[in-house]
Coordinates of C-alpha atoms in Angstrom, one line a residue:
X1 CA -147.0 -88.5 213.1
X2 CA -149.5 -91.3 212.8
X3 CA -151.0 -90.6 216.3
X4 CA -151.5 -87.0 215.3
X5 CA -153.5 -88.3 212.4
X6 CA -155.7 -90.3 214.5
X7 CA -156.5 -87.5 216.9
X8 CA -159.3 -86.0 214.9
X9 CA -160.9 -89.6 214.4
X10 CA -160.7 -90.2 218.2
X11 CA -162.1 -86.6 218.9
X12 CA -165.2 -87.3 216.5
X13 CA -165.8 -90.8 218.1
X14 CA -165.7 -89.3 221.7
X15 CA -168.3 -86.5 220.8
X16 CA -170.5 -89.3 219.2
X17 CA -170.2 -91.3 222.4
X18 CA -171.1 -88.3 224.7
X19 CA -174.0 -87.2 222.2
X20 CA -175.6 -90.5 222.5
X21 CA -177.9 -90.7 225.5
X22 CA -179.9 -93.6 227.1
X23 CA -183.6 -93.2 225.9
X24 CA -184.6 -95.7 228.8
X25 CA -185.4 -92.8 231.0
X26 CA -187.5 -90.9 228.3
X27 CA -191.3 -90.7 228.9
X28 CA -193.0 -92.7 226.3
X29 CA -195.5 -91.1 224.0
X30 CA -199.1 -91.4 224.9
X31 CA -200.9 -94.0 223.0
X32 CA -204.4 -93.0 221.6
X33 CA -206.3 -96.3 222.4
X34 CA -209.1 -97.3 220.0
X35 CA -212.5 -96.5 221.2
X36 CA -214.6 -99.4 222.6
X37 CA -218.0 -99.4 220.8
X38 CA -220.5 -102.1 221.9
X39 CA -223.6 -100.4 220.6
X40 CA -224.4 -98.5 217.3
X41 CA -228.0 -97.1 217.1
X42 CA -229.2 -95.2 213.9
X43 CA -232.4 -93.2 214.3
X44 CA -234.2 -92.3 211.1
X45 CA -236.7 -89.6 211.5
X46 CA -239.0 -88.7 208.6
X47 CA -239.1 -85.1 207.6
X48 CA -243.0 -85.3 207.4
X49 CA -243.3 -85.8 211.1
X50 CA -243.9 -89.7 210.9
X51 CA -242.7 -92.3 213.4
X52 CA -238.9 -92.7 213.6
X53 CA -237.1 -96.0 212.6
X54 CA -234.4 -97.4 214.6
X55 CA -231.7 -99.6 213.7
X56 CA -229.4 -101.0 216.4
X57 CA -226.6 -103.6 217.0
X58 CA -225.4 -104.4 220.4
X59 CA -222.4 -106.6 220.9
X60 CA -221.7 -106.5 224.9
X61 CA -219.1 -109.2 224.9
X62 CA -217.0 -107.8 221.9
X63 CA -215.1 -110.5 220.3
X64 CA -216.5 -112.9 222.6
X65 CA -218.6 -116.0 221.6
X66 CA -222.1 -114.2 221.5
X67 CA -223.1 -112.7 218.2
X68 CA -224.3 -109.1 218.2
X69 CA -227.9 -108.4 218.7
X70 CA -229.4 -106.7 215.6
X71 CA -232.7 -105.0 215.6
X72 CA -234.7 -103.1 213.1
X73 CA -237.8 -101.3 214.7
X74 CA -240.2 -100.4 211.9
X75 CA -240.1 -100.2 208.1
X76 CA -239.3 -97.3 205.9
X77 CA -241.9 -95.6 203.7
X78 CA -241.4 -95.2 200.0
X79 CA -240.6 -91.6 198.6
X80 CA -239.7 -90.2 202.2
X81 CA -236.7 -88.2 203.2
X82 CA -235.1 -89.3 206.6
X83 CA -233.0 -87.4 208.8
X84 CA -230.4 -89.9 210.2
X85 CA -228.6 -89.7 213.4
X86 CA -225.9 -92.2 214.7
X87 CA -225.1 -92.7 218.3
X88 CA -222.2 -94.9 219.4
X89 CA -221.9 -96.1 223.0
X90 CA -219.4 -98.2 225.2
X91 CA -221.7 -100.1 227.5
X92 CA -218.9 -102.1 229.1
X93 CA -218.8 -99.1 231.6
X94 CA -221.6 -97.8 233.9
X95 CA -222.8 -95.4 233.1
X96 CA -222.4 -96.1 229.4
X97 CA -220.0 -93.8 227.7
X98 CA -221.2 -91.8 224.7
X99 CA -218.4 -92.6 222.0
X100 CA -220.2 -90.2 219.4
X101 CA -218.7 -87.1 221.4
X102 CA -215.3 -88.4 221.0
X103 CA -215.7 -89.2 217.2
X104 CA -217.3 -85.8 216.6
X105 CA -214.4 -84.0 218.6
X106 CA -211.9 -86.1 216.5
X107 CA -214.0 -85.5 213.2
X108 CA -210.8 -85.1 211.0
X109 CA -209.7 -88.6 212.1
X110 CA -213.1 -90.4 211.5
X111 CA -215.6 -90.9 208.7
X112 CA -219.0 -92.9 208.4
X113 CA -219.7 -94.8 205.3
X114 CA -223.1 -96.0 204.1
X115 CA -223.3 -98.8 201.8
X116 CA -226.6 -99.5 200.2
X117 CA -227.1 -103.1 199.0
X118 CA -228.4 -104.4 195.8
X119 CA -232.2 -104.4 195.7
X120 CA -232.8 -101.4 198.1
X121 CA -233.9 -98.3 196.4
X122 CA -232.4 -95.5 198.7
X123 CA -229.5 -92.8 198.6
X124 CA -227.7 -91.1 201.4
X125 CA -226.2 -87.6 201.8
X126 CA -223.9 -86.4 204.4
X127 CA -225.1 -83.5 206.6
X128 CA -222.2 -83.0 209.1
X129 CA -218.4 -82.4 208.3
X130 CA -215.2 -82.2 209.9
X131 CA -213.2 -78.9 210.3
X132 CA -211.8 -79.3 206.7
X133 CA -215.1 -79.6 205.0
X134 CA -214.7 -83.3 204.5
X135 CA -217.7 -85.7 205.5
X136 CA -218.0 -87.0 209.1
X137 CA -221.3 -88.7 208.7
X138 CA -222.7 -89.1 212.3
X139 CA -225.6 -87.1 210.7
X140 CA -227.0 -87.8 207.3
X141 CA -230.0 -87.9 205.1
X142 CA -231.5 -91.0 203.7
X143 CA -234.0 -90.7 200.8
X144 CA -236.1 -93.7 199.9
X145 CA -237.3 -94.6 196.3
X146 CA -239.8 -97.2 195.4
X147 CA -241.0 -100.3 197.5
X148 CA -237.9 -102.5 197.9
X149 CA -235.9 -104.4 200.5
X150 CA -232.2 -105.0 201.1
X151 CA -229.2 -104.3 203.2
X152 CA -227.6 -101.0 204.2
X153 CA -224.2 -101.2 206.0
X154 CA -222.8 -98.4 208.3
X155 CA -219.0 -98.4 208.7
X156 CA -217.0 -96.1 210.9
X157 CA -213.4 -95.7 209.7
X158 CA -210.5 -94.4 211.9
X159 CA -208.0 -92.3 210.2
X160 CA -209.3 -92.6 206.6
X161 CA -207.7 -90.7 203.7
X162 CA -209.7 -87.6 203.4
X163 CA -211.1 -86.5 200.9
X164 CA -211.9 -90.0 199.3
X165 CA -214.4 -91.3 196.9
X166 CA -215.9 -93.8 199.4
X167 CA -215.2 -96.7 201.3
X168 CA -213.2 -98.3 198.5
X169 CA -210.3 -95.8 198.7
X170 CA -210.6 -94.4 202.2
X171 CA -208.2 -96.5 203.8
X172 CA -207.9 -96.4 207.7
X173 CA -209.0 -98.9 210.2
X174 CA -212.7 -100.0 210.8
X175 CA -213.8 -99.1 214.3
X176 CA -217.3 -100.4 213.8
X177 CA -219.4 -101.9 211.0
X178 CA -223.2 -103.0 211.2
X179 CA -225.4 -104.3 208.4
X180 CA -229.2 -104.0 208.7
X181 CA -231.9 -105.7 206.3
X182 CA -234.4 -102.9 205.7
X183 CA -237.9 -102.9 204.1
X184 CA -239.1 -99.8 202.1
X185 CA -243.0 -100.4 201.8

């Protein structure tokens, strides 16, 4: 009689044993590797037809011992609207890979943030968005105010919370961040 009561338990245990499989033969899920970004170039083109300003950071050795090379080619003019465009490159390969294309294709998973430092009289506005209407930021408008100087930081976040109120509550991981000292004259 005791053996008959154990029969259902043994039956269920054998089913569990058979149902379990060895996952060693399973194909692993593909890993979406982070983009390698060596160069960030911001081009600011005045809407009045003036000379474009270029901000660039290049870090060809990544986390290596050499600091990034940061250049600011030109000063901004007071009271001007600039159309901004950001290009990201991976220059560890030849020819250089345009990472901007990948970021724009994965717009829901990326967002640029612009941080205007104390002392700089300027504002920014997003002009391109992801498929859900949330900011992407590879294109933007920068409007300069009075003569001033200070920093502007461009930060690209991967998988930020969208929508968000800015860099503070965006979360995600920073793909690249670059700070430029600019002058409005």
